[in-house]
PDB file of C-alpha atoms in Angstrom:
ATOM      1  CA  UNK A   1       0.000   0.000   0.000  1.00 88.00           C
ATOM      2  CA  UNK A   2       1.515   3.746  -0.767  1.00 94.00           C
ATOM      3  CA  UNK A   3      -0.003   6.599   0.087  1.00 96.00           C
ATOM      4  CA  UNK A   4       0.828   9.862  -1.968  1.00 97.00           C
ATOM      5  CA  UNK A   5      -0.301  12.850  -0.613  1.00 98.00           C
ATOM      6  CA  UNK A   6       0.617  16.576  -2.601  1.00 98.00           C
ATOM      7  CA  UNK A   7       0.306  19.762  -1.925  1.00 98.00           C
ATOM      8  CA  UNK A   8       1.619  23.058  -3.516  1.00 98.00           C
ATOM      9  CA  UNK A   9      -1.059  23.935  -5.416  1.00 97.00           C
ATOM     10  CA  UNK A  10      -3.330  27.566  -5.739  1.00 98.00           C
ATOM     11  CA  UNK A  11      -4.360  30.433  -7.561  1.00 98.00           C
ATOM     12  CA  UNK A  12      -1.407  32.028  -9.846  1.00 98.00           C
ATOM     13  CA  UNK A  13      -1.518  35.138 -12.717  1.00 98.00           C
ATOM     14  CA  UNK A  14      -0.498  33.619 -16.091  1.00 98.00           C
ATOM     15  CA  UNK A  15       3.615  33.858 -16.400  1.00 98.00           C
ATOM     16  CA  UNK A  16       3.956  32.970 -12.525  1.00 98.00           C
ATOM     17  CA  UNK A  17       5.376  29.733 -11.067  1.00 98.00           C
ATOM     18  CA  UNK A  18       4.245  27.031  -8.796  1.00 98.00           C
ATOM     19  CA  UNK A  19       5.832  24.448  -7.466  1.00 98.00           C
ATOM     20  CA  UNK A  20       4.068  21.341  -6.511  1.00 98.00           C
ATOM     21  CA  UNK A  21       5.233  18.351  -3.896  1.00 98.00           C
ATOM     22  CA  UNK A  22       4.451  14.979  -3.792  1.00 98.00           C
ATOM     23  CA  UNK A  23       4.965  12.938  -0.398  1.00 98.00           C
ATOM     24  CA  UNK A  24       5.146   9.111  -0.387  1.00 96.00           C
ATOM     25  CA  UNK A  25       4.377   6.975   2.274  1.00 95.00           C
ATOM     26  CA  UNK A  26       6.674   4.044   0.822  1.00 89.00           C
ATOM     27  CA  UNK A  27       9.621   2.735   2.060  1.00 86.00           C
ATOM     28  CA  UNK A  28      10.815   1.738  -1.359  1.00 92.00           C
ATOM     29  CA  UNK A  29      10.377   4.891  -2.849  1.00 93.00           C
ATOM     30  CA  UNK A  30      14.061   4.842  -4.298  1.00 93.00           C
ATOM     31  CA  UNK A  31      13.240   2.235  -6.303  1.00 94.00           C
ATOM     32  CA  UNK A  32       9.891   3.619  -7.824  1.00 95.00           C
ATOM     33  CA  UNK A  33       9.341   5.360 -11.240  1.00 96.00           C
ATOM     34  CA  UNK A  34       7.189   8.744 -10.468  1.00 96.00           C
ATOM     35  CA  UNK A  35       5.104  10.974 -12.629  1.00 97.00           C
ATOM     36  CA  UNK A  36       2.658  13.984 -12.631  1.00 98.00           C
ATOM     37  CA  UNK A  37      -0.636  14.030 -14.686  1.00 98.00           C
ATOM     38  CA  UNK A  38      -3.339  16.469 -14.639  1.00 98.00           C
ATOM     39  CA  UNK A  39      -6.759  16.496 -15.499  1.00 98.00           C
ATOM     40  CA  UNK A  40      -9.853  19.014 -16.318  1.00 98.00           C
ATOM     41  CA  UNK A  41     -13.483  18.307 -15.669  1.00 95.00           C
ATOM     42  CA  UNK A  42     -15.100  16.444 -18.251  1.00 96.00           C
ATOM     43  CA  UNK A  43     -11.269  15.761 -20.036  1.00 96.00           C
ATOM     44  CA  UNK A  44      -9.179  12.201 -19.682  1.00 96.00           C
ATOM     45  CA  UNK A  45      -6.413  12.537 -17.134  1.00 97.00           C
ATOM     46  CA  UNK A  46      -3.045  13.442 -19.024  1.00 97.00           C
ATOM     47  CA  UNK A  47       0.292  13.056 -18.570  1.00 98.00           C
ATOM     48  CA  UNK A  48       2.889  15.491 -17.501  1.00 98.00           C
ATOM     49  CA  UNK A  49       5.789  14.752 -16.700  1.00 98.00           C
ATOM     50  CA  UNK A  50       7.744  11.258 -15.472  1.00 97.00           C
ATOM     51  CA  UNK A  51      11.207  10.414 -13.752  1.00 96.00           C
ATOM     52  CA  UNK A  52      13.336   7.527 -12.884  1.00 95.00           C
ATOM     53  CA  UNK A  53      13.889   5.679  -9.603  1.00 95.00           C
ATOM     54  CA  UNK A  54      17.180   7.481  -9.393  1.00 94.00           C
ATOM     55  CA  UNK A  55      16.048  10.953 -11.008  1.00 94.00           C
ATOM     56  CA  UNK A  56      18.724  10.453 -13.108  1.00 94.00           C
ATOM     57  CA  UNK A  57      16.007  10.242 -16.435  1.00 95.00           C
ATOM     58  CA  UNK A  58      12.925  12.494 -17.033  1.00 96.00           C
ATOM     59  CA  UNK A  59      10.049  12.527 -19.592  1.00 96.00           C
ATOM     60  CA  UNK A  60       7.844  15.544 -20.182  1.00 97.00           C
ATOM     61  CA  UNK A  61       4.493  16.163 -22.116  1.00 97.00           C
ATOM     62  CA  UNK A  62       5.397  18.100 -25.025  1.00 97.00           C
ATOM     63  CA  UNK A  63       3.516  21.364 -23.742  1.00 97.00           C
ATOM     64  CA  UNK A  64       5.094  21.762 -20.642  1.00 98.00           C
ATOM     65  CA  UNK A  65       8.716  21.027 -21.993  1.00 97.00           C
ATOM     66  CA  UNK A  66      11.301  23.832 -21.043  1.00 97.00           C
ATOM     67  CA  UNK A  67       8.875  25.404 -17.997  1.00 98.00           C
ATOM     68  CA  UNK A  68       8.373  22.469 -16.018  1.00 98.00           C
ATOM     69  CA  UNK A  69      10.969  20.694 -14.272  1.00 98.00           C
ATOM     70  CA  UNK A  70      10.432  17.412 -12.468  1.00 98.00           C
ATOM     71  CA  UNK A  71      12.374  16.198  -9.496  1.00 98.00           C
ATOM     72  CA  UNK A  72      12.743  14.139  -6.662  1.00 97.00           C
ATOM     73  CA  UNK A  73      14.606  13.773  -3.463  1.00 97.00           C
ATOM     74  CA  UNK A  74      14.970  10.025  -2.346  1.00 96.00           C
ATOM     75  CA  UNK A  75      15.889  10.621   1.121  1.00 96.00           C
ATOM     76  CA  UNK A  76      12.912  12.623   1.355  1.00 96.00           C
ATOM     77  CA  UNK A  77      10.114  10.330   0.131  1.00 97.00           C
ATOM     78  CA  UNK A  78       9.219  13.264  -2.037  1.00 98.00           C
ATOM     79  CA  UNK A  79       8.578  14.658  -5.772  1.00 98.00           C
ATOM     80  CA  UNK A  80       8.265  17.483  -6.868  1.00 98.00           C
ATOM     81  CA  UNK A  81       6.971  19.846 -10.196  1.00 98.00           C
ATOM     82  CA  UNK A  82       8.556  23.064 -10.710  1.00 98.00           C
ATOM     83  CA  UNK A  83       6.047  24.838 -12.761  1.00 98.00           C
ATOM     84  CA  UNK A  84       7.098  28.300 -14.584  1.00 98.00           C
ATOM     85  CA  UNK A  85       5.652  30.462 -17.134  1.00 98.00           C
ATOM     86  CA  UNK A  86       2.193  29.475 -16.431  1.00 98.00           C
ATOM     87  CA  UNK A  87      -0.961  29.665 -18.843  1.00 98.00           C
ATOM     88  CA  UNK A  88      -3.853  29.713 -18.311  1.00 98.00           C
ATOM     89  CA  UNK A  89      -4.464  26.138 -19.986  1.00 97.00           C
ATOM     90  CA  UNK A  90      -2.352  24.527 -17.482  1.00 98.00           C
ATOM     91  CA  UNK A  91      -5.205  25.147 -14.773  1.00 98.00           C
ATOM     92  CA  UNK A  92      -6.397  21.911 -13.871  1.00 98.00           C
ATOM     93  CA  UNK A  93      -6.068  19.044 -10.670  1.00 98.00           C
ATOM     94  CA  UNK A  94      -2.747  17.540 -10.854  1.00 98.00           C
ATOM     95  CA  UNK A  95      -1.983  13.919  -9.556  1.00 98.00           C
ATOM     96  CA  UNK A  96       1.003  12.459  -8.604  1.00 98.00           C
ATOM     97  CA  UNK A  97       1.237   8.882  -9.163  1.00 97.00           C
ATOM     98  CA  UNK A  98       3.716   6.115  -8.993  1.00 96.00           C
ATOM     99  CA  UNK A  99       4.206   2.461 -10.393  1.00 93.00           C
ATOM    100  CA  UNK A 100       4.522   0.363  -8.014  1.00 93.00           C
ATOM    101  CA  UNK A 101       4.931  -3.061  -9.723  1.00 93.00           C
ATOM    102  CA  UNK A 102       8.160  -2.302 -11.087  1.00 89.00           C
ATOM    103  CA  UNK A 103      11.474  -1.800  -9.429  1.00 89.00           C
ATOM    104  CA  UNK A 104      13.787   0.116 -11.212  1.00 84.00           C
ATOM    105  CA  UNK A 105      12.801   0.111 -14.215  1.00 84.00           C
ATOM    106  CA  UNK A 106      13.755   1.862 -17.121  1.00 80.00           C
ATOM    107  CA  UNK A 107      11.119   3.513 -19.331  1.00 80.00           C
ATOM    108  CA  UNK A 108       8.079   5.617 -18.672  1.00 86.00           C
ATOM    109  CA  UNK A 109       4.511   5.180 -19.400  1.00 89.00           C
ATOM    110  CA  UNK A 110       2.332   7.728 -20.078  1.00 93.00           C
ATOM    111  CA  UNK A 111      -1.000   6.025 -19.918  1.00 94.00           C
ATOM    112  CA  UNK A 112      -2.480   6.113 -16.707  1.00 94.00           C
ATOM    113  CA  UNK A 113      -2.700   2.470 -16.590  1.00 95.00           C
ATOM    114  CA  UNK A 114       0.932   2.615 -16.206  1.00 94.00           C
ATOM    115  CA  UNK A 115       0.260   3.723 -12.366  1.00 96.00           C
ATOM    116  CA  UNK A 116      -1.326   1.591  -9.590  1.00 96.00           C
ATOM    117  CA  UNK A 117      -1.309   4.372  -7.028  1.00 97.00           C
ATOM    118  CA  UNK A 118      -2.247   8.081  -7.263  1.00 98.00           C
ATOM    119  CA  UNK A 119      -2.513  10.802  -4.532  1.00 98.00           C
ATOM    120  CA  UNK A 120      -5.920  13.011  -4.184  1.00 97.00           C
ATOM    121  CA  UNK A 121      -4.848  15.808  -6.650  1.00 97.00           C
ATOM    122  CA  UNK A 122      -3.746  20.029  -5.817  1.00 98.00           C
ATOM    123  CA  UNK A 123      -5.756  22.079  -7.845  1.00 98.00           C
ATOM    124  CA  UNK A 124      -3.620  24.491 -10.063  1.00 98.00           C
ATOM    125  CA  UNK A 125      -5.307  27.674 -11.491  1.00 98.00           C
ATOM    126  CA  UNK A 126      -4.165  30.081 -13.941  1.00 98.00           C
ATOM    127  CA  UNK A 127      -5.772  33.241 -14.035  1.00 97.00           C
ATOM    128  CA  UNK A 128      -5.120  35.486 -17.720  1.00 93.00           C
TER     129      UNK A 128
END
């Protein structure tokens, strides 16, 4: 069982920055792929953003390359989203999630069914 629980999230003007946290309850965290997907009412979840067990690889959504940044901090339990140059279509509830049926692994999926275990969501909300 892993519990993700994130926070971080609010009310920004377009062009600000946000940066979002991700907590994990597991003690194998180290060994875990991690990712970020968001999703809109009435819209499929998407995928953000995605890194390695050792943070070492990361995989973005092509919209958010070069103003988000996704990173993690083993000792920590935690993950995080740097979020910069905000528009207003990023608003949305964003998920952290984490695969826990595979131990350092190697590549990153960016279909939800990739995940077994998501947090509760931070809402994120641009304003123009």
């Amino acid at each position: 069982q892993v519990q993700l629980v994130e926070s971080g999230g609010g009310l920004v003007q377009a062009g600000g920055s946000l940066r979002l946290s991700c907590a994990a309850s597991t003690l194998m965290f180290n060994r875990y792929t991690m990712a970020w997907f968001r999703q809109v009412p009435g819209k499929e979840r998407e995928f953000v953003a995605a890194i390695s067990w050792s943070g070492s690889n990361t995989f973005y959504e092509d919209s958010v390359k070069g103003r988000f940044s996704i990173s993690r901090d083993n000792a920590k339990n935690t993950v995080y989203l740097q979020m910069n140059s905000l528009k207003p279509e990023d608003t949305a509830l964003y998920y952290c999630a984490t695969d826990s049926r595979t131990q350092w692994g190697v590549g990153f999926g960016r279909s939800r069914l990739a995940y077994d275990y998501w947090g509760q969501g931070t809402q994120v909300t641009v304003s123009s």
